Each structure stands twice: as structure tokens, then as C-alpha cells.
Amino acid sequence: MNNSASRELSIDPKRLVARIEALGEIGAIPGTTGCARLALTDEDLSGRDLVVTWMRDLGLDITIDGIGNVIATMPGFAAGTPPVMTGSHIDTVGTGGKYDGNLGVLAGLEVIETVIAAGLELDRPLAVGFFTNEEGARFQPDMLGSLVYVGGLSLEDALLIQDRDGAVVGKELDRIGYSGPAPLPGPTPHAFVELHIEQGPVLEDEDITIGVVEGVQGISWTELTLNGQSCHAGTTPMRLRHDPAYVASKIVTFVRDLTGEFGEPQVGTVGAIDLIPNLVNVVPSVATMTVDLRNTNEEVLQLAETKFRGFVAQAAEREGVGVQTRTLARFEPVDFDPRVIDIVEQSAEAAGLTHRRMPSGAGHDAQMFARVCPTAMIFTKSVNGISHNVTEYTEPADLEAGTNVLLRTMLALAETDF
Ligand code: GLV
Ligand code: MN
Ligand code: MN
């Protein structure tokens, strides 16, 4: 590769932003700048088609596998040469923005377009992918596509997963036409690097442009179904009730108190509660709720899970309420590869950008690739640290900075033998 040419190279920020805006139009939430493209919905289909069109326009080799992951690779290399891969997701949560995941995919496309336009000759191809159902907002677990890609879950099992309304992954993939023949587990890349918005406030708070991501915290998602006795709200004495809403509220409070007891970096969230029948004058029969616990330390996370399970059993028993527990996702903390972390750091430094090392609080496709190849991530600022919210925003200058670090990192990885 011509090194001096690569040092001069930088991406086209206007083209990058134009693609982010165009993709963000699909599933746009009226009256906001947010986006709703839940995995395998019609909106996801339209978003996929648009990104695939862009991949085709660049003349990339495109593969689609049985879980709907789409990977586009630069042509012209010996068959089977492992690529330097980047990518992320284009599904969003129901109240999402247009940067979460989308940036990583469109930045990858931008890097590849920049390299092709410059006529650089590389030792290895570059590839960009988008991975199915990263968010986990519709189907659990999250990071589903990348998990199956690396062999962490069988395709058979993945295709059977259902959403809350009973829609099945395999049928939804067939319906939108994104079940392809590429093999799973997928071919191992030479290395993987993902650019993502930080989704938190640290970079902005410290006025630092680039996060050099050292790893991802562990994630534990549980669904609880609390079964009580539905009865009349006016006639039933309090001492005779078996109220699942009361137990659910105790669990909400417990989760918050547990994070206080453990201190940072323990976090805990009850993000969904459903009551049946959800009426003003009826003691509910069923409460269904989700609990999200995360920690960078696996032992501490396990302790949090043990205390949580103990509390749930005790609170339910006291109220005479039954409990069913289902694990929706469980991923241990992940450490990224120190060699790729160093390359990201050197790339930020060489681009003259301020940077700091940091962990990721959110889950990402890169944490799955870390199981099979040298992997790390790059973060760029989120305004007010807000994400999973329609007001999610990243300044164009930060999108550009992050994508230029991705460019430098991918070029360096293409020259690195691991
Ligand atoms: C994925 O977005 C997560 O919940 O971390
Ligand atoms: Mn994301
Ligand atoms: Mn997300």
C-alpha cells in the first residue's frame, strides 16, 4: 500500500451525512428527528434495500446469510482472503435516533468509497456489514445477527425466536426477503473494528473527540412474569390480595437500591412493565416486566443477579404471587484486543484528534466479533449523552472525525499481520 497516500486520505463528510439523513428518512418519527426501524419490519426492509443499493453502486461483493446479515466486500482479491471488516446495525429501538448503529454502517461504506476512489492498493479487502436485530428491542437477545455469525447461537434456534406478539424471526426474514444462502457461522475476518456513537456523556463532558473503546460491560436481561389474583379494587381487603403490580413496584425499587449499594459501574433498569388487564378498578392478574443489569466485572454482575433473584423470590412469596423467570440475554464483559486498541489510539493521535480510553456501556456487534478475531471500537460524541431517544444527535464534525479514525484504523489493520 502507498502509505503517504493513505496519510493524506480523508473521507467526504457531506456524502456521509447525506447518507445518514437519507437512511434516517425511513421510519422517521413524525414531528421529531428520530427513527423507528425495529428489526425485520417493513421499515427495516426499506432501510436494508437502500443500504444494499449503495453497496451495489460501489461494485462490492454482497453476501446475505440465513439470519439476514448483509456483508459487502471490496472485489479483486484472491477468493477467501479474510477482510478487514467494519459494520454495525441499521435496526433501531422504537424511539431511536438515526446515528445509533447507522453511523457504523454508513461510515464503513464511506471509508470503502474513499479508498476505492483513491485507487489505493491494499493487502487485504475491506468489508462492511450490517447485522440483524442488534437492538434486541423486538427480538431477544440483542446482537442476534452477529451472535449467530460468530457461532454463539445456532441458526436453527435463532430462527425460532418470537417477539411479544408471536412473530417469528425465520418467518419475518422470509417475509422481507432477507434470508440468504451465505454460510453460518460466517467466515472469520482478519480483524473487526466498529465506529459507534458513544451514547453517553463522557466524551462531551471532557471535551474529547474520540473514545478508544477497550471493552464492553456484561449484560444480563431477565423477563419476569408475576401471576397474582385479579379481583375488585373496591371490595377486596388489602390483606386478602395477591397483587403482582405491588410486587413489580418492589422490584423496581430494589433494582435501583441495588445499584446504590454496589456503586458504579453497576447499572440496573426496569424498562418495560405490562399489567393485565391494566384497568383503574381491577387488581391485576399478571405483571410482566424486564430487568436489565450491567457491570464491567463478571463476578460483581453475578452477585447482583444472585441478590436480585433472591429478592424476587422473597417479595413474590410474601404477596402470594407466582413467578416465572426467563433469561432474555446474558453476555459476559468483553475485553477488546490490545493490538487493535493501540491501532485505534494511534489513528486518533495521527489524525490530530483528542482521545481517551473508555469502556462501552452499551452492547455492540463488535463484542461478538471479539470472540473470533482481533477487535476493538471507536466512539464519537453524543450531544448531551442522549441515545435510544429521538433527540439523539452527533455533530457533523464528530461524525467526520470518527469516520476518519475508522479509515486510518482499517488501513492500518489491512497492513497488520496478527
Ligand atoms: C443495545 O443497544 C444495548 O441495549 O446496549
Ligand atoms: Mn447500537
Ligand atoms: Mn442501540
Tab-separated table of C-alpha atoms and ligand atoms in Angstrom:
chain	number	residue	atom	x	y	z
A	1	MET	CA	0.000	0.000	0.000
A	2	ASN	CA	1.120	3.531	-0.687
A	3	ASN	CA	1.489	4.855	2.853
A	4	SER	CA	1.904	8.524	2.086
A	5	ALA	CA	-1.319	8.435	0.032
A	6	SER	CA	-3.165	6.849	2.957
A	7	ARG	CA	-1.934	9.562	5.320
A	8	GLU	CA	-3.345	12.234	3.026
A	9	LEU	CA	-6.657	10.494	2.641
A	10	SER	CA	-9.805	11.673	4.339
A	11	ILE	CA	-13.465	10.894	3.951
A	12	ASP	CA	-16.156	13.076	2.364
A	13	PRO	CA	-18.262	14.367	5.288
A	14	LYS	CA	-21.042	15.699	3.043
A	15	ARG	CA	-21.563	12.309	1.406
A	16	LEU	CA	-21.547	10.615	4.813
A	17	VAL	CA	-24.104	12.996	6.315
A	18	ALA	CA	-26.300	12.799	3.198
A	19	ARG	CA	-26.479	9.013	3.556
A	20	ILE	CA	-27.237	9.247	7.294
A	21	GLU	CA	-30.069	11.699	6.566
A	22	ALA	CA	-31.454	9.584	3.715
A	23	LEU	CA	-31.481	6.413	5.789
A	24	GLY	CA	-32.977	8.365	8.702
A	25	GLU	CA	-35.942	9.300	6.496
A	26	ILE	CA	-37.001	5.663	6.519
A	27	GLY	CA	-39.064	5.070	9.616
A	28	ALA	CA	-38.757	8.752	10.581
A	29	ILE	CA	-40.946	9.534	13.600
A	30	PRO	CA	-43.203	12.468	12.610
A	31	GLY	CA	-42.524	15.718	14.424
A	32	THR	CA	-39.097	14.537	15.621
A	33	THR	CA	-35.654	13.855	14.207
A	34	GLY	CA	-35.924	10.280	15.482
A	35	CYS	CA	-36.372	6.978	13.796
A	36	ALA	CA	-38.291	3.723	14.345
A	37	ARG	CA	-36.965	0.797	12.316
A	38	LEU	CA	-37.455	-2.232	14.514
A	39	ALA	CA	-35.723	-5.368	13.225
A	40	LEU	CA	-37.386	-7.238	10.345
A	41	THR	CA	-40.275	-4.779	9.974
A	42	ASP	CA	-41.235	-3.146	6.662
A	43	GLU	CA	-39.188	-0.106	7.693
A	44	ASP	CA	-36.146	-2.301	8.292
A	45	LEU	CA	-36.704	-3.822	4.842
A	46	SER	CA	-36.728	-0.387	3.182
A	47	GLY	CA	-33.609	0.640	5.105
A	48	ARG	CA	-31.848	-2.575	4.099
A	49	ASP	CA	-32.765	-2.099	0.442
A	50	LEU	CA	-31.368	1.430	0.448
A	51	VAL	CA	-28.046	0.414	2.015
A	52	VAL	CA	-27.738	-2.581	-0.328
A	53	THR	CA	-28.292	-0.249	-3.301
A	54	TRP	CA	-25.395	1.884	-2.083
A	55	MET	CA	-23.246	-1.224	-1.651
A	56	ARG	CA	-24.083	-2.322	-5.212
A	57	ASP	CA	-23.345	1.139	-6.596
A	58	LEU	CA	-19.820	0.771	-5.220
A	59	GLY	CA	-19.383	-2.558	-7.023
A	60	LEU	CA	-18.916	-4.501	-3.793
A	61	ASP	CA	-19.430	-8.263	-3.485
A	62	ILE	CA	-22.551	-8.703	-1.357
A	63	THR	CA	-23.479	-11.748	0.708
A	64	ILE	CA	-26.626	-12.349	2.739
A	65	ASP	CA	-26.764	-15.175	5.266
A	66	GLY	CA	-29.591	-17.110	6.863
A	67	ILE	CA	-30.088	-14.654	9.734
A	68	GLY	CA	-30.191	-11.701	7.332
A	69	ASN	CA	-26.723	-10.254	7.949
A	70	VAL	CA	-25.525	-8.381	4.865
A	71	ILE	CA	-21.796	-8.069	4.162
A	72	ALA	CA	-20.245	-6.113	1.298
A	73	THR	CA	-16.594	-6.737	0.437
A	74	MET	CA	-14.200	-4.989	-1.949
A	75	PRO	CA	-13.755	-7.160	-5.039
A	76	GLY	CA	-10.495	-8.074	-6.747
A	77	PHE	CA	-8.760	-10.155	-4.059
A	78	ALA	CA	-7.992	-13.875	-4.015
A	79	ALA	CA	-11.144	-15.780	-3.051
A	80	GLY	CA	-11.385	-16.317	0.673
A	81	THR	CA	-8.898	-13.591	1.682
A	82	PRO	CA	-10.135	-12.563	5.147
A	83	PRO	CA	-11.190	-8.900	5.019
A	84	VAL	CA	-10.694	-6.114	7.497
A	85	MET	CA	-14.319	-5.801	8.495
A	86	THR	CA	-16.331	-2.980	9.935
A	87	GLY	CA	-20.052	-2.622	10.428
A	88	SER	CA	-22.858	-2.287	12.894
A	89	HIS	CA	-26.648	-2.320	12.646
A	90	ILE	CA	-29.421	-0.385	10.939
A	91	ASP	CA	-32.294	-1.567	13.118
A	92	THR	CA	-33.308	0.960	15.778
A	93	VAL	CA	-35.278	0.888	19.020
A	94	GLY	CA	-38.875	2.119	18.664
A	95	THR	CA	-37.904	5.589	19.894
A	96	GLY	CA	-34.443	5.737	18.343
A	97	GLY	CA	-32.236	8.203	16.530
A	98	LYS	CA	-30.561	7.987	13.150
A	99	TYR	CA	-26.986	7.547	14.407
A	100	ASP	CA	-27.041	4.508	16.721
A	101	GLY	CA	-25.664	1.690	14.552
A	102	ASN	CA	-26.425	3.509	11.307
A	103	LEU	CA	-23.257	5.583	11.659
A	104	GLY	CA	-21.083	2.473	11.869
A	105	VAL	CA	-22.537	1.013	8.681
A	106	LEU	CA	-22.536	4.212	6.640
A	107	ALA	CA	-19.079	5.213	7.896
A	108	GLY	CA	-17.833	1.813	6.707
A	109	LEU	CA	-19.360	2.454	3.311
A	110	GLU	CA	-17.781	5.911	3.274
A	111	VAL	CA	-14.347	4.507	4.133
A	112	ILE	CA	-14.583	1.938	1.346
A	113	GLU	CA	-15.767	4.526	-1.181
A	114	THR	CA	-12.888	6.801	-0.186
A	115	VAL	CA	-10.329	4.002	-0.590
A	116	ILE	CA	-11.739	2.890	-3.953
A	117	ALA	CA	-11.840	6.472	-5.263
A	118	ALA	CA	-8.204	6.991	-4.227
A	119	GLY	CA	-7.167	3.809	-6.046
A	120	LEU	CA	-5.256	2.524	-3.019
A	121	GLU	CA	-3.896	-0.971	-3.347
A	122	LEU	CA	-4.395	-2.940	-0.162
A	123	ASP	CA	-3.006	-6.219	1.099
A	124	ARG	CA	-6.469	-7.276	2.184
A	125	PRO	CA	-10.008	-6.267	1.210
A	126	LEU	CA	-12.143	-4.009	3.356
A	127	ALA	CA	-15.684	-5.109	4.141
A	128	VAL	CA	-18.706	-3.501	5.760
A	129	GLY	CA	-21.680	-5.342	7.194
A	130	PHE	CA	-24.972	-4.734	8.906
A	131	PHE	CA	-26.105	-7.308	11.403
A	132	THR	CA	-29.692	-8.287	12.147
A	133	ASN	CA	-31.529	-7.227	15.305
A	134	GLU	CA	-28.646	-5.672	17.192
A	135	GLU	CA	-31.006	-3.646	19.339
A	136	GLY	CA	-32.885	-6.516	20.894
A	137	ALA	CA	-35.867	-4.182	21.144
A	138	ARG	CA	-38.063	-6.523	19.088
A	139	PHE	CA	-36.401	-9.936	19.422
A	140	GLN	CA	-34.151	-11.063	22.267
A	141	PRO	CA	-31.275	-11.497	22.656
A	142	ASP	CA	-29.737	-8.326	21.291
A	143	MET	CA	-26.783	-8.608	18.880
A	144	LEU	CA	-28.638	-11.582	17.390
A	145	GLY	CA	-27.190	-11.439	13.868
A	146	SER	CA	-23.573	-11.033	14.945
A	147	LEU	CA	-24.031	-13.696	17.649
A	148	VAL	CA	-25.143	-16.211	15.023
A	149	TYR	CA	-22.390	-15.026	12.628
A	150	VAL	CA	-19.691	-15.986	15.136
A	151	GLY	CA	-21.340	-19.294	16.069
A	152	GLY	CA	-22.553	-18.210	19.514
A	153	LEU	CA	-26.113	-19.354	18.753
A	154	SER	CA	-27.289	-21.852	16.145
A	155	LEU	CA	-29.221	-20.529	13.171
A	156	GLU	CA	-31.982	-23.062	13.915
A	157	ASP	CA	-32.516	-21.673	17.414
A	158	ALA	CA	-32.277	-18.075	16.252
A	159	LEU	CA	-34.931	-18.539	13.579
A	160	LEU	CA	-37.423	-19.750	16.203
A	161	ILE	CA	-37.217	-16.641	18.426
A	162	GLN	CA	-40.526	-14.784	18.773
A	163	ASP	CA	-41.372	-11.182	19.519
A	164	ARG	CA	-44.023	-10.136	22.066
A	165	ASP	CA	-46.788	-10.557	19.522
A	166	GLY	CA	-45.672	-14.035	18.486
A	167	ALA	CA	-43.988	-13.042	15.196
A	168	VAL	CA	-41.127	-15.452	14.455
A	169	VAL	CA	-37.642	-14.402	13.283
A	170	GLY	CA	-37.462	-17.009	10.496
A	171	LYS	CA	-40.858	-16.115	9.075
A	172	GLU	CA	-40.166	-12.391	9.282
A	173	LEU	CA	-36.857	-12.871	7.459
A	174	ASP	CA	-38.635	-14.782	4.694
A	175	ARG	CA	-41.390	-12.184	4.563
A	176	ILE	CA	-38.950	-9.320	3.971
A	177	GLY	CA	-36.797	-11.439	1.634
A	178	TYR	CA	-33.585	-11.242	3.644
A	179	SER	CA	-32.829	-14.897	4.323
A	180	GLY	CA	-29.795	-15.625	2.153
A	181	PRO	CA	-27.528	-18.575	1.386
A	182	ALA	CA	-24.181	-17.376	2.817
A	183	PRO	CA	-22.788	-19.883	5.333
A	184	LEU	CA	-23.153	-19.598	9.097
A	185	PRO	CA	-21.101	-19.307	11.186
A	186	GLY	CA	-19.660	-16.761	8.779
A	187	PRO	CA	-16.068	-16.568	7.530
A	188	THR	CA	-13.695	-15.156	10.135
A	189	PRO	CA	-12.482	-11.644	9.269
A	190	HIS	CA	-8.820	-10.672	9.552
A	191	ALA	CA	-9.888	-8.078	12.124
A	192	PHE	CA	-13.036	-6.157	13.088
A	193	VAL	CA	-13.473	-2.539	14.126
A	194	GLU	CA	-16.766	-0.708	14.706
A	195	LEU	CA	-17.414	3.016	14.850
A	196	HIS	CA	-20.373	3.954	17.058
A	197	ILE	CA	-21.740	6.997	18.810
A	198	GLU	CA	-20.828	6.910	22.494
A	199	GLN	CA	-24.475	7.054	23.627
A	200	GLY	CA	-23.286	8.505	26.919
A	201	PRO	CA	-21.953	11.853	28.202
A	202	VAL	CA	-18.256	11.203	28.939
A	203	LEU	CA	-16.610	12.487	25.727
A	204	GLU	CA	-18.730	15.630	25.677
A	205	ASP	CA	-18.167	16.251	29.379
A	206	GLU	CA	-14.397	16.015	28.971
A	207	ASP	CA	-14.373	17.737	25.564
A	208	ILE	CA	-12.588	14.801	23.940
A	209	THR	CA	-13.322	13.867	20.330
A	210	ILE	CA	-12.573	10.141	20.131
A	211	GLY	CA	-13.253	7.257	22.512
A	212	VAL	CA	-10.832	4.366	22.178
A	213	VAL	CA	-13.007	1.532	23.394
A	214	GLU	CA	-11.282	-1.110	25.493
A	215	GLY	CA	-14.232	-3.407	26.082
A	216	VAL	CA	-17.951	-3.818	26.694
A	217	GLN	CA	-19.628	-4.373	30.032
A	218	GLY	CA	-21.531	-7.570	30.823
A	219	ILE	CA	-25.263	-7.609	30.101
A	220	SER	CA	-27.970	-9.568	31.925
A	221	TRP	CA	-31.583	-9.286	30.727
A	222	THR	CA	-34.417	-11.051	32.564
A	223	GLU	CA	-38.138	-11.155	31.920
A	224	LEU	CA	-40.335	-11.760	34.972
A	225	THR	CA	-43.949	-12.857	34.813
A	226	LEU	CA	-45.724	-12.348	38.139
A	227	ASN	CA	-49.024	-14.198	38.442
A	228	GLY	CA	-51.489	-12.977	41.089
A	229	GLN	CA	-55.231	-12.895	41.641
A	230	SER	CA	-57.333	-10.408	39.733
A	231	CYS	CA	-60.203	-9.008	41.809
A	232	HIS	CA	-62.359	-5.951	42.516
A	233	ALA	CA	-60.395	-2.864	43.586
A	234	GLY	CA	-63.172	-1.665	45.878
A	235	THR	CA	-64.312	-4.782	47.604
A	236	THR	CA	-61.175	-6.811	48.249
A	237	PRO	CA	-59.491	-6.061	51.619
A	238	MET	CA	-55.796	-5.338	51.268
A	239	ARG	CA	-54.841	-8.296	53.461
A	240	LEU	CA	-56.506	-10.706	51.037
A	241	ARG	CA	-54.818	-9.505	47.853
A	242	HIS	CA	-52.220	-11.197	45.675
A	243	ASP	CA	-51.227	-8.173	43.675
A	244	PRO	CA	-48.475	-8.609	41.062
A	245	ALA	CA	-48.274	-4.838	40.465
A	246	TYR	CA	-47.271	-4.354	44.098
A	247	VAL	CA	-44.504	-6.948	43.740
A	248	ALA	CA	-43.396	-5.367	40.457
A	249	SER	CA	-43.089	-1.982	42.151
A	250	LYS	CA	-40.977	-3.513	44.946
A	251	ILE	CA	-38.691	-4.999	42.284
A	252	VAL	CA	-38.311	-1.618	40.557
A	253	THR	CA	-37.239	-0.087	43.850
A	254	PHE	CA	-34.948	-2.989	44.679
A	255	VAL	CA	-33.101	-2.714	41.355
A	256	ARG	CA	-32.439	0.976	41.927
A	257	ASP	CA	-31.349	0.397	45.532
A	258	LEU	CA	-29.050	-2.427	44.462
A	259	THR	CA	-27.166	-0.091	42.115
A	260	GLY	CA	-26.775	2.333	45.018
A	261	GLU	CA	-25.447	-0.410	47.268
A	262	PHE	CA	-22.965	-1.690	44.650
A	263	GLY	CA	-21.958	1.758	43.359
A	264	GLU	CA	-20.572	2.485	39.900
A	265	PRO	CA	-20.268	0.904	37.390
A	266	GLN	CA	-23.296	-1.224	38.331
A	267	VAL	CA	-26.397	-0.111	36.460
A	268	GLY	CA	-29.907	-1.549	36.597
A	269	THR	CA	-33.061	-0.710	34.667
A	270	VAL	CA	-36.676	-1.814	34.587
A	271	GLY	CA	-37.542	-0.746	31.044
A	272	ALA	CA	-40.881	-2.476	30.458
A	273	ILE	CA	-43.856	-3.285	32.681
A	274	ASP	CA	-47.177	-4.642	31.444
A	275	LEU	CA	-50.203	-5.183	33.629
A	276	ILE	CA	-53.172	-7.362	32.785
A	277	PRO	CA	-55.892	-6.188	32.493
A	278	ASN	CA	-54.447	-2.694	33.126
A	279	LEU	CA	-57.662	-1.051	34.343
A	280	VAL	CA	-58.278	1.523	37.070
A	281	ASN	CA	-60.594	-0.581	39.233
A	282	VAL	CA	-59.164	-4.059	38.807
A	283	VAL	CA	-56.342	-5.572	40.862
A	284	PRO	CA	-54.166	-7.002	38.096
A	285	SER	CA	-53.798	-10.711	37.488
A	286	VAL	CA	-50.406	-10.574	35.775
A	287	ALA	CA	-47.443	-8.232	35.724
A	288	THR	CA	-44.738	-8.802	33.135
A	289	MET	CA	-41.540	-6.817	33.458
A	290	THR	CA	-37.961	-6.711	32.195
A	291	VAL	CA	-34.828	-6.123	34.231
A	292	ASP	CA	-31.513	-5.062	32.657
A	293	LEU	CA	-28.423	-5.403	34.898
A	294	ARG	CA	-24.922	-4.497	33.644
A	295	ASN	CA	-21.436	-4.371	35.076
A	296	THR	CA	-17.899	-4.396	33.680
A	297	ASN	CA	-16.952	-7.021	36.279
A	298	GLU	CA	-18.384	-10.515	35.759
A	299	GLU	CA	-18.161	-11.541	39.448
A	300	VAL	CA	-19.957	-8.406	40.587
A	301	LEU	CA	-22.598	-8.878	37.904
A	302	GLN	CA	-23.161	-12.446	39.107
A	303	LEU	CA	-23.537	-11.192	42.673
A	304	ALA	CA	-26.094	-8.622	41.500
A	305	GLU	CA	-28.018	-11.387	39.719
A	306	THR	CA	-27.981	-13.592	42.819
A	307	LYS	CA	-29.269	-10.803	45.073
A	308	PHE	CA	-31.902	-9.882	42.505
A	309	ARG	CA	-33.186	-13.457	42.196
A	310	GLY	CA	-33.295	-13.814	45.984
A	311	PHE	CA	-35.292	-10.608	46.374
A	312	VAL	CA	-37.784	-11.535	43.641
A	313	ALA	CA	-38.487	-14.940	45.222
A	314	GLN	CA	-38.984	-13.399	48.664
A	315	ALA	CA	-41.158	-10.472	47.522
A	316	ALA	CA	-43.381	-12.748	45.432
A	317	GLU	CA	-43.790	-15.274	48.231
A	318	ARG	CA	-44.805	-12.594	50.749
A	319	GLU	CA	-47.607	-11.422	48.454
A	320	GLY	CA	-48.638	-14.947	47.432
A	321	VAL	CA	-47.743	-14.271	43.809
A	322	GLY	CA	-46.180	-16.828	41.441
A	323	VAL	CA	-43.040	-16.001	39.424
A	324	GLN	CA	-41.778	-17.245	36.108
A	325	THR	CA	-38.311	-16.124	35.035
A	326	ARG	CA	-36.875	-16.094	31.526
A	327	THR	CA	-33.352	-15.040	30.585
A	328	LEU	CA	-33.600	-12.798	27.528
A	329	ALA	CA	-29.889	-12.123	27.116
A	330	ARG	CA	-26.712	-12.856	29.057
A	331	PHE	CA	-23.316	-11.758	27.813
A	332	GLU	CA	-20.153	-11.604	29.895
A	333	PRO	CA	-17.971	-8.481	29.821
A	334	VAL	CA	-15.663	-8.409	26.803
A	335	ASP	CA	-12.078	-7.138	26.593
A	336	PHE	CA	-11.027	-5.952	23.155
A	337	ASP	CA	-7.696	-6.890	21.583
A	338	PRO	CA	-4.867	-4.662	22.904
A	339	ARG	CA	-3.240	-4.571	19.446
A	340	VAL	CA	-6.386	-3.195	17.796
A	341	ILE	CA	-6.956	-0.802	20.710
A	342	ASP	CA	-3.415	0.538	20.147
A	343	ILE	CA	-4.077	0.963	16.424
A	344	VAL	CA	-7.280	2.912	17.099
A	345	GLU	CA	-5.422	5.103	19.577
A	346	GLN	CA	-2.539	5.723	17.160
A	347	SER	CA	-5.021	6.515	14.388
A	348	ALA	CA	-6.773	9.134	16.520
A	349	GLU	CA	-3.396	10.605	17.505
A	350	ALA	CA	-2.175	10.673	13.893
A	351	ALA	CA	-5.385	12.446	12.855
A	352	GLY	CA	-4.604	15.122	15.468
A	353	LEU	CA	-7.721	14.350	17.494
A	354	THR	CA	-8.078	14.282	21.267
A	355	HIS	CA	-8.838	10.818	22.592
A	356	ARG	CA	-9.247	8.745	25.734
A	357	ARG	CA	-9.647	5.048	26.505
A	358	MET	CA	-13.031	4.001	27.859
A	359	PRO	CA	-15.383	1.047	28.277
A	360	SER	CA	-18.678	0.733	26.424
A	361	GLY	CA	-21.863	0.776	28.473
A	362	ALA	CA	-23.977	-0.369	25.527
A	363	GLY	CA	-23.882	-3.703	23.758
A	364	HIS	CA	-22.421	-3.790	20.233
A	365	ASP	CA	-21.877	-6.218	17.363
A	366	ALA	CA	-18.130	-5.798	17.857
A	367	GLN	CA	-18.360	-7.659	21.171
A	368	MET	CA	-19.448	-10.752	19.249
A	369	PHE	CA	-16.623	-10.456	16.715
A	370	ALA	CA	-14.163	-10.206	19.608
A	371	ARG	CA	-14.820	-13.945	20.109
A	372	VAL	CA	-13.278	-14.824	16.734
A	373	CYS	CA	-10.830	-12.124	15.589
A	374	PRO	CA	-8.812	-9.127	16.810
A	375	THR	CA	-11.450	-6.456	17.510
A	376	ALA	CA	-11.951	-3.002	19.015
A	377	MET	CA	-14.225	0.019	18.679
A	378	ILE	CA	-14.149	3.768	18.120
A	379	PHE	CA	-16.597	6.136	19.839
A	380	THR	CA	-17.624	9.585	18.773
A	381	LYS	CA	-19.532	12.155	20.860
A	382	SER	CA	-23.267	12.087	21.570
A	383	VAL	CA	-24.781	15.517	22.263
A	384	ASN	CA	-25.986	15.603	25.886
A	385	GLY	CA	-25.052	11.915	26.075
A	386	ILE	CA	-28.547	11.053	24.829
A	387	SER	CA	-29.347	7.894	22.850
A	388	HIS	CA	-32.257	5.449	22.457
A	389	ASN	CA	-34.234	8.681	22.229
A	390	VAL	CA	-35.497	10.668	19.251
A	391	THR	CA	-33.297	13.629	20.217
A	392	GLU	CA	-30.111	11.573	19.738
A	393	TYR	CA	-27.629	13.767	17.840
A	394	THR	CA	-23.982	13.846	16.862
A	395	GLU	CA	-22.410	16.927	15.273
A	396	PRO	CA	-21.258	16.552	11.650
A	397	ALA	CA	-17.690	17.408	12.691
A	398	ASP	CA	-17.723	14.462	15.113
A	399	LEU	CA	-19.188	12.111	12.507
A	400	GLU	CA	-16.351	13.161	10.219
A	401	ALA	CA	-13.672	12.797	12.894
A	402	GLY	CA	-14.855	9.322	13.878
A	403	THR	CA	-15.049	8.180	10.269
A	404	ASN	CA	-11.544	9.449	9.540
A	405	VAL	CA	-10.253	7.469	12.526
A	406	LEU	CA	-12.114	4.445	11.161
A	407	LEU	CA	-10.426	4.985	7.784
A	408	ARG	CA	-6.959	5.155	9.295
A	409	THR	CA	-7.633	2.195	11.554
A	410	MET	CA	-8.902	-0.008	8.727
A	411	LEU	CA	-5.937	0.855	6.520
A	412	ALA	CA	-3.533	0.077	9.359
A	413	LEU	CA	-5.298	-3.210	10.104
A	414	ALA	CA	-5.029	-4.179	6.433
A	415	GLU	CA	-1.253	-3.934	6.783
A	416	THR	CA	-1.033	-5.737	10.124
A	417	ASP	CA	-0.347	-9.461	10.478
A	418	PHE	CA	-1.783	-10.821	13.698
B	1	GLV	C1	-28.065	-2.163	22.791
B	1	GLV	O1	-28.347	-1.099	22.203
B	1	GLV	C2	-27.984	-2.167	24.242
B	1	GLV	O2	-29.034	-2.256	24.887
B	1	GLV	O3	-26.877	-1.980	24.776
B	2	MN	MN	-26.032	0.469	18.502
B	3	MN	MN	-28.946	0.867	20.454
